mmCIF file of C-alpha atoms and ligand atoms in Angstrom:
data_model
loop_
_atom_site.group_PDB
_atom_site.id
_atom_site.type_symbol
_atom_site.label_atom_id
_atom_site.label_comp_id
_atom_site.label_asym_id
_atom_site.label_seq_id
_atom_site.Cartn_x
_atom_site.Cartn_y
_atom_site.Cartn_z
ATOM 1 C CA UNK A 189 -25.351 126.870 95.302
ATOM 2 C CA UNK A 190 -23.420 125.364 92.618
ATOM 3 C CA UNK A 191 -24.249 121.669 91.398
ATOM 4 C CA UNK A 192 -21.185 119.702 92.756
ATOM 5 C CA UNK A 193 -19.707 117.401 90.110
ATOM 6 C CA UNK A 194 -20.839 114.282 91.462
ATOM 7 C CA UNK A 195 -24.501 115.667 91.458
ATOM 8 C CA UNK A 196 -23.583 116.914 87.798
ATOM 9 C CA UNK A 197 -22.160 113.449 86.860
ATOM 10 C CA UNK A 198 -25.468 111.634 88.358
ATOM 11 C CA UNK A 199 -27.537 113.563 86.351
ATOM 12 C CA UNK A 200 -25.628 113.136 83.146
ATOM 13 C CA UNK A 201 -26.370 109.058 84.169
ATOM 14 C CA UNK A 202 -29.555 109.625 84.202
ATOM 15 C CA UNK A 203 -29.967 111.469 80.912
ATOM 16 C CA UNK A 204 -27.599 109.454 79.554
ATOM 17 C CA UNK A 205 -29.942 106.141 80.500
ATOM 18 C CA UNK A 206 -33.312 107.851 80.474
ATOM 19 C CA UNK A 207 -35.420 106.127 77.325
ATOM 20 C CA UNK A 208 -35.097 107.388 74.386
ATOM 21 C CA UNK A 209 -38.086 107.073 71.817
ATOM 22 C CA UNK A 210 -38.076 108.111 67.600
ATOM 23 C CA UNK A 211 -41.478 106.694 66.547
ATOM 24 C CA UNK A 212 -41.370 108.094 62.935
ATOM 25 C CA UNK A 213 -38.521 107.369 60.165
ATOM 26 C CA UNK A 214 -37.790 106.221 56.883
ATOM 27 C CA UNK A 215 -35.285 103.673 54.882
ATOM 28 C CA UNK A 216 -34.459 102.965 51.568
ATOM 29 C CA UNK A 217 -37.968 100.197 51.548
ATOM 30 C CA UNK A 218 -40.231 103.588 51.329
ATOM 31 C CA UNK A 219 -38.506 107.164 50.182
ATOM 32 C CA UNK A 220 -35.321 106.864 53.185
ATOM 33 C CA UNK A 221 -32.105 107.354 52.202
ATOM 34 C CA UNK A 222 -30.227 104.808 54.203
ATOM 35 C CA UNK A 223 -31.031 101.200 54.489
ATOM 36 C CA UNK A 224 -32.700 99.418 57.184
ATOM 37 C CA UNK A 225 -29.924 98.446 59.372
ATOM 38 C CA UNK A 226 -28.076 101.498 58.911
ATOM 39 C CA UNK A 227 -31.045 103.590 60.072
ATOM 40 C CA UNK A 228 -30.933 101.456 62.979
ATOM 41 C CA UNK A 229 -27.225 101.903 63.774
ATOM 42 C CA UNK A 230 -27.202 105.335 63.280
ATOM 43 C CA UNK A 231 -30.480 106.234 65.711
ATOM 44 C CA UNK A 232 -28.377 103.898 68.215
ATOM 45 C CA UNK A 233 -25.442 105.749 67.722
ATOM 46 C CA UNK A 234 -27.690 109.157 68.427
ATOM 47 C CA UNK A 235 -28.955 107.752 71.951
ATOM 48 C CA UNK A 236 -32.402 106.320 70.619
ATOM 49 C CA UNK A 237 -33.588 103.446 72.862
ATOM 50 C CA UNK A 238 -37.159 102.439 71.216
ATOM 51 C CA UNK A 239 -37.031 102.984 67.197
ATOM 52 C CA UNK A 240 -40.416 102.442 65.009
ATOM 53 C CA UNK A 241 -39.016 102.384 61.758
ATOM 54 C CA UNK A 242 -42.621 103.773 59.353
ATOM 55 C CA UNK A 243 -41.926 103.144 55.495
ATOM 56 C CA UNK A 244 -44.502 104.327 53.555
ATOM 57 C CA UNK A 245 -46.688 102.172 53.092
ATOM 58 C CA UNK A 246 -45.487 98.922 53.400
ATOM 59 C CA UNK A 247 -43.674 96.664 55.852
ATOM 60 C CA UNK A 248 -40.455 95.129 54.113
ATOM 61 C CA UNK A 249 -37.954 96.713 55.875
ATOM 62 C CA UNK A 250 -38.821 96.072 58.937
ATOM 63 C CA UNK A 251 -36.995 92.293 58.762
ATOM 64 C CA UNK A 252 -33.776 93.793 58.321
ATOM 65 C CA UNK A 253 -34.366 96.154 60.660
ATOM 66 C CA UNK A 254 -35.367 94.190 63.694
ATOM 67 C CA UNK A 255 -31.495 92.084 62.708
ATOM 68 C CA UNK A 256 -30.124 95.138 63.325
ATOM 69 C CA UNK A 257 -31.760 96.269 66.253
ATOM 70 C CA UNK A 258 -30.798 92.737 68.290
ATOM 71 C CA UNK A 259 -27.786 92.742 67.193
ATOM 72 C CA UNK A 260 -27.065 96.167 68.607
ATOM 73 C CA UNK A 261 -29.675 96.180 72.041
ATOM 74 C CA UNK A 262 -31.905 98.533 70.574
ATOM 75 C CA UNK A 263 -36.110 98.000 70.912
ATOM 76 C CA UNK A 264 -37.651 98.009 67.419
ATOM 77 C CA UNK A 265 -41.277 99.282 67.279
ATOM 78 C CA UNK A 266 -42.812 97.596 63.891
ATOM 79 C CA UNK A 267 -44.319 100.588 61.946
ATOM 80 C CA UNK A 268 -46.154 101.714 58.873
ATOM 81 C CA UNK A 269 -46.501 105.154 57.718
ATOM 82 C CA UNK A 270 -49.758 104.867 55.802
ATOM 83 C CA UNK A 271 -51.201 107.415 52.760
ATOM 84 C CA UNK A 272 -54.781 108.093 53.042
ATOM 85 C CA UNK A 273 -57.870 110.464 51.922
ATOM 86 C CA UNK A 274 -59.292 112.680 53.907
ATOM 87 C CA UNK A 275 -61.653 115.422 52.952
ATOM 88 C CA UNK A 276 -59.570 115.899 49.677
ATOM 89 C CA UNK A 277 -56.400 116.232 52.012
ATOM 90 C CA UNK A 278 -54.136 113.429 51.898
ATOM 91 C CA UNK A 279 -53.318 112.817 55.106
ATOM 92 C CA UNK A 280 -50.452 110.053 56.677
ATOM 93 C CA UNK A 281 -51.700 107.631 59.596
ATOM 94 C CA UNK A 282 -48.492 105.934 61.206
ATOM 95 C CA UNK A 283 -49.546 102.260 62.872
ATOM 96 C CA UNK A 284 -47.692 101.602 65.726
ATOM 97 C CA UNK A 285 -46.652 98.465 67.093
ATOM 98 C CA UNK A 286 -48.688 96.261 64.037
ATOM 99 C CA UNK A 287 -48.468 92.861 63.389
ATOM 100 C CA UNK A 288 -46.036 92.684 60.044
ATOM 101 C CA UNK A 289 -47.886 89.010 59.128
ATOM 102 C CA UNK A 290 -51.429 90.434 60.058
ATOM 103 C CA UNK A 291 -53.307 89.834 56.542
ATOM 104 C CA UNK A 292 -55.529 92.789 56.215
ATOM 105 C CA UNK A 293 -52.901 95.042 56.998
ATOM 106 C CA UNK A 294 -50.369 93.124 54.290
ATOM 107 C CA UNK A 295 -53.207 92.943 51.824
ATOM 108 C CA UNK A 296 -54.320 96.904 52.478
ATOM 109 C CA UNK A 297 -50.575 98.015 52.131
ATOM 110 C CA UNK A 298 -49.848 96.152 48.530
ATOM 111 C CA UNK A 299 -53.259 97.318 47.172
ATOM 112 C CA UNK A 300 -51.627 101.187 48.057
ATOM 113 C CA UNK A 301 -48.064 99.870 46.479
ATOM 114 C CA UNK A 302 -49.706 98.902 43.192
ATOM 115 C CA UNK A 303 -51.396 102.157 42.554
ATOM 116 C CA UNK A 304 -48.476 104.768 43.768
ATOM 117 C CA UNK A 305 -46.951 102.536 40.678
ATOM 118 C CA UNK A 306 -49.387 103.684 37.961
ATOM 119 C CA UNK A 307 -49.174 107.446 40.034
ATOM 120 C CA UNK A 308 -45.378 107.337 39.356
ATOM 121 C CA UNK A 309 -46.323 107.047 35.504
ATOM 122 C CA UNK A 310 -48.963 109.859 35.517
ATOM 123 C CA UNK A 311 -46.936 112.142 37.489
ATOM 124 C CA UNK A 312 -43.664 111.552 35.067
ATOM 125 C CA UNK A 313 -45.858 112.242 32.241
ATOM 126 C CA UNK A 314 -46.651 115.470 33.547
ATOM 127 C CA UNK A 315 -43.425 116.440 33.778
ATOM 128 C CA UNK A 316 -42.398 115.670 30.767
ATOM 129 C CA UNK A 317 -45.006 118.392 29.830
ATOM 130 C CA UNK A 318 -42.663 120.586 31.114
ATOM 131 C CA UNK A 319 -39.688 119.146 29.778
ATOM 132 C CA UNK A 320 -38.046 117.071 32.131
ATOM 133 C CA UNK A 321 -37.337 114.877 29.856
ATOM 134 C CA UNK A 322 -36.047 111.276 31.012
ATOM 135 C CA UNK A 323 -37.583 112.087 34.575
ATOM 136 C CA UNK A 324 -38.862 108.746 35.761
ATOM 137 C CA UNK A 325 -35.492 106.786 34.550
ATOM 138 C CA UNK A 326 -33.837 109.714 36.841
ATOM 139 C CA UNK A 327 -35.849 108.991 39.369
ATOM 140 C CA UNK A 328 -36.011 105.421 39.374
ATOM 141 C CA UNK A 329 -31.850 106.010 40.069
ATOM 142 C CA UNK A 330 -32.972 107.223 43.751
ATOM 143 C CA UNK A 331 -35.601 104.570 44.152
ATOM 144 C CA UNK A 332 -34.366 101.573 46.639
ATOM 145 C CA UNK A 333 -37.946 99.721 46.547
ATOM 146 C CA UNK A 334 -39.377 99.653 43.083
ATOM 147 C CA UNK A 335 -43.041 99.525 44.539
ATOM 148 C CA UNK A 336 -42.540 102.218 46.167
ATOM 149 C CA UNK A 337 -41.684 105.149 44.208
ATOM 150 C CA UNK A 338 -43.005 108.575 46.056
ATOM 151 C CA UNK A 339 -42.689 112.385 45.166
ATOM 152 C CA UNK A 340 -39.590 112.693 47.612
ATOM 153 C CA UNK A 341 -37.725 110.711 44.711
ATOM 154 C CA UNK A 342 -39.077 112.572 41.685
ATOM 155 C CA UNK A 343 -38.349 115.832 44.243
ATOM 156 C CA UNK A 344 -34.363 114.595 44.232
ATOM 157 C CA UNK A 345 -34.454 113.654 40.336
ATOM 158 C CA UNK A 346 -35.138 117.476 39.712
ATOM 159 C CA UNK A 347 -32.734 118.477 41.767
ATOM 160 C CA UNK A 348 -30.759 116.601 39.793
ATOM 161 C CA UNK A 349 -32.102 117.827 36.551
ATOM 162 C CA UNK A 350 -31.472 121.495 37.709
ATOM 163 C CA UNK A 351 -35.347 122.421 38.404
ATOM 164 C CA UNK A 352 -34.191 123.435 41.993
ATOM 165 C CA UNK A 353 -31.241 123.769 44.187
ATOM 166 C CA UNK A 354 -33.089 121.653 46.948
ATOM 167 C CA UNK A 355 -35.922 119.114 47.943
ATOM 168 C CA UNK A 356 -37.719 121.264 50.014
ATOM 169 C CA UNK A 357 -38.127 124.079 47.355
ATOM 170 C CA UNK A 358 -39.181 121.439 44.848
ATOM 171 C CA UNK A 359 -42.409 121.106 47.341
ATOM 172 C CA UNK A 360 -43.055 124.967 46.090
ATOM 173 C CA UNK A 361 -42.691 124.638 42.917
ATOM 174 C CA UNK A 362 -43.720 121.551 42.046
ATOM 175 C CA UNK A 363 -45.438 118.056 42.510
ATOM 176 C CA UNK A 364 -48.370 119.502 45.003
ATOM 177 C CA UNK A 365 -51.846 120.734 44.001
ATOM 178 C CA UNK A 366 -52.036 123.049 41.311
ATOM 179 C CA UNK A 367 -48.322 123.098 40.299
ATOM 180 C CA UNK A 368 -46.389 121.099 37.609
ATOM 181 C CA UNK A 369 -46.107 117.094 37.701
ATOM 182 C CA UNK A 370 -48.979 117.375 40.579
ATOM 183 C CA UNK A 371 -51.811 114.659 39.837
ATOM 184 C CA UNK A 372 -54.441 113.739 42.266
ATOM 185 C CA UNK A 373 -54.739 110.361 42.984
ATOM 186 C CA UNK A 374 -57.018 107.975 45.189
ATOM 187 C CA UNK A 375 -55.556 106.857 47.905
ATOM 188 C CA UNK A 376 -57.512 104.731 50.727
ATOM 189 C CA UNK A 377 -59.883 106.003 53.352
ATOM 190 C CA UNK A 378 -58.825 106.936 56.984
ATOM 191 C CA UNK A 379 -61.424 104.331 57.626
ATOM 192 C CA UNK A 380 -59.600 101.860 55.558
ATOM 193 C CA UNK A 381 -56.332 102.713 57.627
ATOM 194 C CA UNK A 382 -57.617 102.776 60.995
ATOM 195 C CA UNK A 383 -59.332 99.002 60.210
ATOM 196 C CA UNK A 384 -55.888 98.004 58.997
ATOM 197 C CA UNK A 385 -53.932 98.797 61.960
ATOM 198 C CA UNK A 386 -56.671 97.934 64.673
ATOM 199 C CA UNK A 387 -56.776 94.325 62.707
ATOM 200 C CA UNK A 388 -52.973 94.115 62.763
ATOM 201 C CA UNK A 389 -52.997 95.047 66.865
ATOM 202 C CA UNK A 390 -51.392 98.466 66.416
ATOM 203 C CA UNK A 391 -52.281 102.016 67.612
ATOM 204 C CA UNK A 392 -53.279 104.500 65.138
ATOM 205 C CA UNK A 393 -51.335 107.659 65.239
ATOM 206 C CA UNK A 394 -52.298 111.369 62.839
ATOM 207 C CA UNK A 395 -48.494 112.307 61.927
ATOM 208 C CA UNK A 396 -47.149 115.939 62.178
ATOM 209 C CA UNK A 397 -51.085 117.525 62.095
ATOM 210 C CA UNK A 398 -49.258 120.517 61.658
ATOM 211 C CA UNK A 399 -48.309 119.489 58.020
ATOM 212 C CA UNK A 400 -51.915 119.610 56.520
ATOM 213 C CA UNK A 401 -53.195 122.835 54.716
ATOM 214 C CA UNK A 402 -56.388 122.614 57.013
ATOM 215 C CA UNK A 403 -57.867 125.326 59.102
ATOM 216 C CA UNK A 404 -58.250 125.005 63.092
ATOM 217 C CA UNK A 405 -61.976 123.640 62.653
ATOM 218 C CA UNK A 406 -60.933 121.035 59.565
ATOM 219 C CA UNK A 407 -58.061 119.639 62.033
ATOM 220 C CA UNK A 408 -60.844 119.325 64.555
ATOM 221 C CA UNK A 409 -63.015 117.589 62.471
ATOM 222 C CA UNK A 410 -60.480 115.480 61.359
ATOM 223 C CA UNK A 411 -59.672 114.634 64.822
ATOM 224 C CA UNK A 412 -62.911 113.857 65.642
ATOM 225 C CA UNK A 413 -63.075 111.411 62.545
ATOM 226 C CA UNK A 414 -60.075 109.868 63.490
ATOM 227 C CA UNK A 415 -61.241 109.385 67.238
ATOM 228 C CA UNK A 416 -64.502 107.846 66.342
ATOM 229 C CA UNK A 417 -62.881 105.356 64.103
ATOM 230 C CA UNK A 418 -60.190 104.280 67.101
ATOM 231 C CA UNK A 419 -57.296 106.232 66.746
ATOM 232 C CA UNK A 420 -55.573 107.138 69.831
ATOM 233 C CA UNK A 421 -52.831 109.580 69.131
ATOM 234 C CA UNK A 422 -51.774 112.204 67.539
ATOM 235 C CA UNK A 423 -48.005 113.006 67.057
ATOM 236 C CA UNK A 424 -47.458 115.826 68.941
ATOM 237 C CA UNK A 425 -43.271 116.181 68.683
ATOM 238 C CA UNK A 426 -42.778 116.124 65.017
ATOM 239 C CA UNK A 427 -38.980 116.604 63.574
ATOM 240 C CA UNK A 428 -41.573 118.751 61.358
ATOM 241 C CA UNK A 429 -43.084 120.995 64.035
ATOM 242 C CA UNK A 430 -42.019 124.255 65.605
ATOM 243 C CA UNK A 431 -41.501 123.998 68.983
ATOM 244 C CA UNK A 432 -44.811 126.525 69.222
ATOM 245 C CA UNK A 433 -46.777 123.858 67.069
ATOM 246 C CA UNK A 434 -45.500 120.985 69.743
ATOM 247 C CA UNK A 435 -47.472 122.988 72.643
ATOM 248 C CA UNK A 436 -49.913 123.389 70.414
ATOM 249 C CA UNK A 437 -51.199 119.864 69.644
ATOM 250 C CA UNK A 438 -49.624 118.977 73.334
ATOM 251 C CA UNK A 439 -52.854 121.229 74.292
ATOM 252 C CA UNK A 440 -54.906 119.175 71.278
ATOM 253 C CA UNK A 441 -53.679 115.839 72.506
ATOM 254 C CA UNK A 442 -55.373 116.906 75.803
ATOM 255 C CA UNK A 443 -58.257 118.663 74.452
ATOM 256 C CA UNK A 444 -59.684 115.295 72.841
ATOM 257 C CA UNK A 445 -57.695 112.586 74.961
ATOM 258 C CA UNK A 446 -55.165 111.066 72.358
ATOM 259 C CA UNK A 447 -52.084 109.798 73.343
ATOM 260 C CA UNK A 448 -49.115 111.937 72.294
ATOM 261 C CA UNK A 449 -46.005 110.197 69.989
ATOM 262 C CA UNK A 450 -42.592 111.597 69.236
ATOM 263 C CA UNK A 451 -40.972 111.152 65.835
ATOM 264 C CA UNK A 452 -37.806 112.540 63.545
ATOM 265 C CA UNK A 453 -39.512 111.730 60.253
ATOM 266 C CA UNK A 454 -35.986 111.380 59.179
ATOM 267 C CA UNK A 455 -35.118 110.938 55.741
ATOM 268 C CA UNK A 456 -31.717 111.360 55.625
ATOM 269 C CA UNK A 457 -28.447 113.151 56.745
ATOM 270 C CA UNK A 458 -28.977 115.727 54.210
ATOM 271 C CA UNK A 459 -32.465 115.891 54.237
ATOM 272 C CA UNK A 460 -34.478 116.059 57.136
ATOM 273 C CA UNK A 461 -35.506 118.653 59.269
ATOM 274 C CA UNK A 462 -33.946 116.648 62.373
ATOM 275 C CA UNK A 463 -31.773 113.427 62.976
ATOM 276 C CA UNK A 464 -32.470 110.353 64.669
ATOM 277 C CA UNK A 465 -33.698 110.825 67.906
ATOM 278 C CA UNK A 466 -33.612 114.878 67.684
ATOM 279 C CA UNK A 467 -37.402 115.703 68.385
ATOM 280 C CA UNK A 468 -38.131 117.838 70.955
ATOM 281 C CA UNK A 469 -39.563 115.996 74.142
ATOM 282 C CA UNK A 470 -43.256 115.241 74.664
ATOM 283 C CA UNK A 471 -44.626 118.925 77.050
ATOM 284 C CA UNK A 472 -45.558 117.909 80.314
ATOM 285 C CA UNK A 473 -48.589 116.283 80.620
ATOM 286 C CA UNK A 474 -49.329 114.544 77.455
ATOM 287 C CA UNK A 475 -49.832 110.769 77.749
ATOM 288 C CA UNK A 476 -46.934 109.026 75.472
ATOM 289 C CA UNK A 477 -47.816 106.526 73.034
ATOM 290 C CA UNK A 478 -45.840 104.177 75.035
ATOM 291 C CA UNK A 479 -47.126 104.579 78.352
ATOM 292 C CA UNK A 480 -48.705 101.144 78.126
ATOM 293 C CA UNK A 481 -45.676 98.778 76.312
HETATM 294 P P1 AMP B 215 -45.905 110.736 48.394
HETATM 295 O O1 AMP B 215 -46.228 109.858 49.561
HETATM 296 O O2 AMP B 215 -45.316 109.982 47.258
HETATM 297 O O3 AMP B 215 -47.031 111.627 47.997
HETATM 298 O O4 AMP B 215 -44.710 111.695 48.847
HETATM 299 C C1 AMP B 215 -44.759 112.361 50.052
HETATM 300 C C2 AMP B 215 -43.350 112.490 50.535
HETATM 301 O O5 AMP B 215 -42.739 113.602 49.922
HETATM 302 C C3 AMP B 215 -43.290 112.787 52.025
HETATM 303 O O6 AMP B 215 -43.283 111.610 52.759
HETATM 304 C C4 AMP B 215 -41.963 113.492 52.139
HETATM 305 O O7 AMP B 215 -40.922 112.534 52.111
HETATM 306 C C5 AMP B 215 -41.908 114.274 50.859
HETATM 307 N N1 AMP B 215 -42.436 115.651 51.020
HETATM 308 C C6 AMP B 215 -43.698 116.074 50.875
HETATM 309 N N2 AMP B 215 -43.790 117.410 51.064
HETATM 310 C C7 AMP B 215 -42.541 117.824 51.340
HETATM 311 C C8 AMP B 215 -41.953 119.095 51.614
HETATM 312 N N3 AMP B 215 -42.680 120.205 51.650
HETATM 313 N N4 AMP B 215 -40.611 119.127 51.846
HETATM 314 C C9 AMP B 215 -39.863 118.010 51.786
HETATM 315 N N5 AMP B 215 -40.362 116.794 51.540
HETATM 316 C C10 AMP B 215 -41.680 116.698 51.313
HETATM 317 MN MN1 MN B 216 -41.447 110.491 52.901
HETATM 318 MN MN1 MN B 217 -45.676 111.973 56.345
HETATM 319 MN MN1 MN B 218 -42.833 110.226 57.353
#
């Protein structure tokens, strides 16, 4: 039988004013594009109820931010997207729902901030090895927060300079292990992290675990770490997943009882592998992060 329009129109209602969560994006206070309150505005405009906005590794644009987000009706979910070590992987831990003022956190988040700093100057050096000469004034044109300069900024300076057409094949060519302008640096413990967040209230979250260069049993052992120090979810809809990888670690989220989040990771318009509020929905029968807000 054919949906009659009024049935048709309820359900559009619905959809239309069902939640809508993005736990995982970027602004111009970590390696973003687009400012604070424009990041806010435009995941409003896309339908997004509940925004976390996750900088790397720090908290400053979360002020700006939140001003947005009242001013338009939208819930703000304060967020950090933070760089640690892991088993000589470097591996991101997003902190949900944190306390912006909680010391430990703040103190934990400048101590990263001072030494991605004297890793911007190493990593320029190497590519002026190469002859990129001029790189880190280039890049320092794309940088919005000077403490936090990160390799998706050199990645659009050599676009600029003509190494690559685009940011993504920049990641192949350069900046990661073994390639040119690549330099390994030390950045805190997924102990450290996990202490951070858990001081500062928040809920520790692995983002897109299908990013890491890690076999099936490394990601397990990793997940294991990350349970026995706290954390309680995994992100499970990535804007960097394949739909395959989302019922993948839905299954994972199950297999070792971790809440599941959703996030873009957006970037930036021209950027990202999705827009505001574009992940793919949670599969049925994972726990969401936000069960218990
Ligand atoms: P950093 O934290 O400075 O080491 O830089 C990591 C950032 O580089 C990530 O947050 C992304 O923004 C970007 N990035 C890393 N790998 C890729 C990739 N394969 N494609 C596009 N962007 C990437
Ligand atoms: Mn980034
Ligand atoms: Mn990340
Ligand atoms: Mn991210």
């Amino acid at each position: 039988m054919p949906i009659s329009q009024t049935h048709k129109a309820e359900f559009m209602n619905l959809v239309s004013s069902a939640p809508k969560y993005d736990l995982h994006c970027h602004s111009t206070a970590s390696d973003g594009m687009l400012p604070p309150a424009e990041v806010v505005a435009r995941a409003h405009a896309n339908g997004v109820t509940t925004l976390a906005l996750t900088d790397h590794d720090g908290l400053s644009g979360l002020p700006e931010a939140q001003a947005a987000a009242v001013a338009l009706g939208l819930t703000l979910v304060p967020g950090t997207e933070i760089s640690v070590e892991w088993n000589d992987h470097s591996v991101h831990i997003v902190g949900l729902q944190v306390d912006p003022q909680n010391p430990a956190m703040v103190a934990g988040l400048d101590g990263i901030r001072i030494g991605r700093a004297n890793r911007a100057e190493r990593i320029a050096a190497e590519l002026e090895k190469v002859g990129f000469h001029g790189i880190l004034a280039t890049t320092m044109t794309y940088v919005g927060n000077p403490e936090l300069v990160s390799r998706a900024h050199f990645a659009r300076a050599l676009v600029e300079m003509g190494a690559c057409r685009e940011v993504k094949q920049v990641f192949d060519r350069y900046l990661t292990p073994g390639k040119p302008g690549y330099v390994p640096h030390p950045w805190p413990s997924l102990a450290e992290a996990l202490g951070w967040i858990r001081a500062a209230g928040g809920v520790a979250v692995i983002a897109h675990p299908g990013r890491y260069r890690m076999s099936n049993k490394e990601l397990g052992q990793l997940f294991e770490a990350f349970r026995d120090l706290g954390g309680e979810a995994i992100e499970v809809a990535s804007g960097s997943h394949t739909p395959e990888q989302i019922a993948h670690f839905g299954r994972q989220a199950r297999h070792y009882a971790f809440m599941g989040s959703q996030g873009s990771d957006f970037h930036g318009p021209d950027e990202s592998y999705v827009d505001l509020g574009r992940s793919l929905p949670l599969p049925e029968g994972v726990i969401p992060v936000w069960n218990n807000w």
